[in-house]
Coordinates of C-alpha atoms in Angstrom, one line a residue:
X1 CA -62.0 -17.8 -17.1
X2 CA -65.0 -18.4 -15.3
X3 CA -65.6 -17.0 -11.4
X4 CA -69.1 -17.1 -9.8
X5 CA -69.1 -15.7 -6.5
X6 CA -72.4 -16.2 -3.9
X7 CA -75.1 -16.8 -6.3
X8 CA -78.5 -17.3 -5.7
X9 CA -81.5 -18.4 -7.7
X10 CA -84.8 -18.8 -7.4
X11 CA -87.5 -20.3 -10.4
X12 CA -91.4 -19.9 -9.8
X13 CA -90.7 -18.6 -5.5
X14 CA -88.5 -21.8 -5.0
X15 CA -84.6 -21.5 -4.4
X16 CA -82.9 -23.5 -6.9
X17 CA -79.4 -22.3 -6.4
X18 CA -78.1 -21.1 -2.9
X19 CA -74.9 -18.9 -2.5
X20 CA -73.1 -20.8 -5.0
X21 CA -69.3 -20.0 -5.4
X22 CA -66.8 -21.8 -8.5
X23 CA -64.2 -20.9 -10.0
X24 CA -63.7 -22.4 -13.4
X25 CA -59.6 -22.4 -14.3
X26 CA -58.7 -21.3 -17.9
X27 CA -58.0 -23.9 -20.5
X28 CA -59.2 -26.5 -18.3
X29 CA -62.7 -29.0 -18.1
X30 CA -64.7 -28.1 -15.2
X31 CA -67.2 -31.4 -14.6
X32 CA -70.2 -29.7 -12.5
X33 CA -71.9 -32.8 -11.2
X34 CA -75.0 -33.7 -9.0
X35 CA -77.9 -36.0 -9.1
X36 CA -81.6 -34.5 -10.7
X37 CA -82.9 -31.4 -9.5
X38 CA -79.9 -29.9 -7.6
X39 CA -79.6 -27.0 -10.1
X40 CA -77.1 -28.0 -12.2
X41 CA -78.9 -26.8 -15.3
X42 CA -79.9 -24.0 -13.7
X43 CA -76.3 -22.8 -13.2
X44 CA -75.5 -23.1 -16.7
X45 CA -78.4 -21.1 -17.7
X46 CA -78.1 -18.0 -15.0
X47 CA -74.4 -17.8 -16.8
X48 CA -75.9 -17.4 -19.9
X49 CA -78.0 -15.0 -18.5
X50 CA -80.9 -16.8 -19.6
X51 CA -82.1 -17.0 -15.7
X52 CA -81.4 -14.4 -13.4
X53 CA -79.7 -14.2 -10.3
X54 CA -82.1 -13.2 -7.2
X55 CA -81.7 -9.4 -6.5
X56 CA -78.6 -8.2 -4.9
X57 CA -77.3 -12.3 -4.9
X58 CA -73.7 -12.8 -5.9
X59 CA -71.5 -11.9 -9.3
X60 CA -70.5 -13.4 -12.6
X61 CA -67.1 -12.4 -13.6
X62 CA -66.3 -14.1 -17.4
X63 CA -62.7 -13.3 -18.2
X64 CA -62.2 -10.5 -16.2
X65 CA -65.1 -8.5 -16.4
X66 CA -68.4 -8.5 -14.6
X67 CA -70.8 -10.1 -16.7
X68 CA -74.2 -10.2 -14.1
X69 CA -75.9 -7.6 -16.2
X70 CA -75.1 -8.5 -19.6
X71 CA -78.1 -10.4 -21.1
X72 CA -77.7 -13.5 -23.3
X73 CA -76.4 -12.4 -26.5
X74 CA -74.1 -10.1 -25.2
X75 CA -72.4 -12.8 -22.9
X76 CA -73.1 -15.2 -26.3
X77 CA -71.0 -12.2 -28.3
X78 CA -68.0 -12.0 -25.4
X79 CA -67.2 -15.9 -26.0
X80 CA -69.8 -17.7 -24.2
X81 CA -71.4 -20.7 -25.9
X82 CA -74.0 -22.6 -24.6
X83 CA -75.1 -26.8 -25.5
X84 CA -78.1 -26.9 -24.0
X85 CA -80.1 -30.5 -22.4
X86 CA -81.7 -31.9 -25.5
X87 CA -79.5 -30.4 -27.9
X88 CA -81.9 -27.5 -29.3
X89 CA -81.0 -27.6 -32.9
X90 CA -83.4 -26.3 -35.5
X91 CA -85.4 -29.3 -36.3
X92 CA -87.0 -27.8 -39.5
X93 CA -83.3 -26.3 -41.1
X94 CA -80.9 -28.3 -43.0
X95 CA -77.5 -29.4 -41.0
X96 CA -75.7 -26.4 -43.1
X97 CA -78.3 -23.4 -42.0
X98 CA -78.1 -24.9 -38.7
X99 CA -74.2 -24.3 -38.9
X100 CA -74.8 -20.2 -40.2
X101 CA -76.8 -19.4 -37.4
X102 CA -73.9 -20.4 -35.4
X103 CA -71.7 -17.8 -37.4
X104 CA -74.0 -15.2 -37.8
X105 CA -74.6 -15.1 -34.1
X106 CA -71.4 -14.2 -34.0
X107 CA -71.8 -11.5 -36.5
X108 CA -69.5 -13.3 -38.5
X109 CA -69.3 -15.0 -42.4
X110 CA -69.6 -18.6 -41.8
X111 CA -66.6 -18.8 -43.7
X112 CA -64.7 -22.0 -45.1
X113 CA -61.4 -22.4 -43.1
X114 CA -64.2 -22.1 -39.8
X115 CA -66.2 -24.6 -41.0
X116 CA -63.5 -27.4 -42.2
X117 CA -62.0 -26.9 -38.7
X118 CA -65.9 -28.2 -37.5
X119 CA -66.0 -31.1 -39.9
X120 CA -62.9 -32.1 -39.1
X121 CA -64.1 -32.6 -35.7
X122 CA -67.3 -34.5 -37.0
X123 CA -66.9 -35.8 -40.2
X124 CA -70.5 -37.0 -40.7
X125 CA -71.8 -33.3 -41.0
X126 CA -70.0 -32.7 -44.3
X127 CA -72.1 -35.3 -45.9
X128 CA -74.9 -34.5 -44.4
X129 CA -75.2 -30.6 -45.3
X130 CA -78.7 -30.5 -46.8
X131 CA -80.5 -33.0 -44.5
X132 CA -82.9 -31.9 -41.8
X133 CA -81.5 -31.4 -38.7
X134 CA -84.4 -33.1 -37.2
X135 CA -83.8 -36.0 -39.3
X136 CA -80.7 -37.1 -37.7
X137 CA -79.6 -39.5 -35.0
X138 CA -79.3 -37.9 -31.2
X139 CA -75.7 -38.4 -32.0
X140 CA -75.8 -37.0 -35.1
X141 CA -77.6 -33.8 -33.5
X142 CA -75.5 -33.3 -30.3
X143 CA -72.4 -33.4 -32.7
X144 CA -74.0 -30.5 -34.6
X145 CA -75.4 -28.8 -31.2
X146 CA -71.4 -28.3 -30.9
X147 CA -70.3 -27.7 -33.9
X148 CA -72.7 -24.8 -34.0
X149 CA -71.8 -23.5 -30.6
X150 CA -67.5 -23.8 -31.9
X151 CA -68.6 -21.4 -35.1
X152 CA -68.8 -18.5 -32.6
X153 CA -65.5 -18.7 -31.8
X154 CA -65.9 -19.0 -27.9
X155 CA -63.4 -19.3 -25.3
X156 CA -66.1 -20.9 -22.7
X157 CA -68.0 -23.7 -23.8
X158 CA -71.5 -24.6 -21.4
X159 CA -72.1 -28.4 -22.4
X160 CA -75.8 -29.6 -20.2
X161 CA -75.6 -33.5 -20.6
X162 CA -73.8 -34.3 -23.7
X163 CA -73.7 -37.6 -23.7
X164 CA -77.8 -38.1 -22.6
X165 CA -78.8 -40.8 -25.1
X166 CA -75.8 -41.2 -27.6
X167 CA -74.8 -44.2 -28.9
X168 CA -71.3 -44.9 -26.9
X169 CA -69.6 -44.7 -30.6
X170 CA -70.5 -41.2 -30.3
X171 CA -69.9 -40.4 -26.6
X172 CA -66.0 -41.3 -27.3
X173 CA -65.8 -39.0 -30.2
X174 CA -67.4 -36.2 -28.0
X175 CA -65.1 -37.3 -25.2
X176 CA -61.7 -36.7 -27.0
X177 CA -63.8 -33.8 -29.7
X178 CA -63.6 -31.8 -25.4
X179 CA -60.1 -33.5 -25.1
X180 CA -58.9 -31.5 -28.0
X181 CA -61.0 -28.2 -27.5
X182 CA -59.0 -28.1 -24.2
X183 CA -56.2 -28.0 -25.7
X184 CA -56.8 -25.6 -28.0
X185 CA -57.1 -22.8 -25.0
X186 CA -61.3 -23.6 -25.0
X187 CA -62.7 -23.7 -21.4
X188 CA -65.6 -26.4 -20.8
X189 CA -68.0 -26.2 -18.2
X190 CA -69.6 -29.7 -18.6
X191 CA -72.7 -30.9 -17.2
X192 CA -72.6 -34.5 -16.6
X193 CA -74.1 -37.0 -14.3
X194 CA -72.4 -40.0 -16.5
X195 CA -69.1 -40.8 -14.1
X196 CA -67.0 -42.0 -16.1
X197 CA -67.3 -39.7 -18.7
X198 CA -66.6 -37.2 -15.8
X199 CA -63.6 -38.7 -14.4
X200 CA -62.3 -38.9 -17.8
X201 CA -62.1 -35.4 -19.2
X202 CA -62.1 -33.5 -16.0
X203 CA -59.2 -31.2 -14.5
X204 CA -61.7 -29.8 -11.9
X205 CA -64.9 -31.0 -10.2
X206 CA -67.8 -29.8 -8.3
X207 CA -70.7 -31.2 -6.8
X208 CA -74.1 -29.4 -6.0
X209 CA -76.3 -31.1 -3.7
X210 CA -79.8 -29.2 -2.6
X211 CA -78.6 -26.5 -5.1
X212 CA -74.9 -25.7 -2.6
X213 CA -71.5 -26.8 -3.5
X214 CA -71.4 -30.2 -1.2
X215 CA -67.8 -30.6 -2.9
X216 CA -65.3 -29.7 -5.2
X217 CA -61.8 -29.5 -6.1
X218 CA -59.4 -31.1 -8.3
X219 CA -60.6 -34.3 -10.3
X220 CA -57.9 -36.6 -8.0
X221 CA -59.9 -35.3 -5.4
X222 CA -62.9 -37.2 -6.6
X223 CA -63.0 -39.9 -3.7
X224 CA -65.1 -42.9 -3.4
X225 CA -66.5 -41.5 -0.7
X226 CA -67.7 -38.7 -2.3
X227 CA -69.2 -40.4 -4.7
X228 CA -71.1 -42.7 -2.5
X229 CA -72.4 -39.3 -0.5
X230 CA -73.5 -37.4 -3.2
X231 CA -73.8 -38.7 -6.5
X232 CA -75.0 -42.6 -5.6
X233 CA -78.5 -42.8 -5.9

């Protein structure tokens, strides 16, 4: 679905990202993993094409097609949908304008079989339609972060620390909410630095350390020692 090959990126004249290569199977969770600062964020963001790649550095191909040039709606329009870090919700609209952006992004009616297939992922956001979406719990917003992101119909998710200060109530109803979008044919590239969580959901791993893949592979391949190398702090 997803296939990066030697990118590099660099914020403010430092290298954040250094010849970075992944290949992100279809219908599968891809856990990219790594302690602070070693540009996991940073990844999500250049394939959004909200960062670019330094000149001449690498290709992003998004199902088939060569994506480096696009910028962020176009990629957002193709089937790319992004979560970031800290949600990014529209504190000051209600839970359901929140929800048509998501459409409408899409250039699509935020129509009523698309939005009973969100609720019926998160329940709460039905009865709270017409409350502020900064007025709601961090687990409240990060379930309405995806719901938004699901009502443009991707077929790649991004998700940047999903379970960052959620109440564990909500982290297991996020947990099997990606369980299910798998296996509905949705790809998810999750961001994650809780372990667990991690070795939960994913099919596929990689770790960046010092902004270059340090490891990777399948999630059986996710060895104590690996963990004690590169993600132990």
């Amino acid at each position: 679905m997803l296939t990066v090959n030697s990118l590099s990126v660099s914020l403010g004249g430092s290298r954040i990202l250094r010849d970075v290569s992944l290949n992100i199977p279809a219908r599968k969770v891809f856990c990219l993993m790594g302690r602070n600062g070693v540009g996991k964020t940073t990844f999500l963001k250049t394939v959004m094409g909200l960062y670019a790649a330094d000149a001449g550095s690498g290709e992003i191909r998004f199902d088939g097609s060569d994506i480096s040039a696009l910028p962020p709606e176009k990629r957002a329009r193709a089937g790319i949908a992004y979560v970031p870090q800290g949600r990014g919700i529209f504190p000051h609209l209600t839970v359901e304008e929140n929800l048509v952006v998501g459409a409408v992004a899409q250039s699509k009616k935020n129509t009523a079989a698309a939005r009973e297939k969100v609720f019926a992922l998160f329940p709460i956001l039905k009865d709270f339609l017409r409350r502020k979406g900064g007025m709601l719990s961090g687990g409240q917003q990060q379930q309405l972060a995806i719901a938004r992101a699901l009502l443009t119909e991707p077929k790649l998710l991004l998700l940047d620390e999903p379970t960052e200060g959620i109440q564990p109530n909500i982290i297991t109803q996020i947990g099997e909410t990606i369980k299910l979008l798998r296996d509905t044919g949705i790809t998810v590239l999750l961001v994650e630095q809780y372990l667990d969580f991690c070795k939960e959901l994913a099919d596929n791993f990689a770790i960046l350390d010092r902004g270059a893949v340090a490891a990777g592979g399948p999630a059986s391949a996710l060895t104590d020692d690996i963990i004690a190398t590169h993600l132990t702090v």
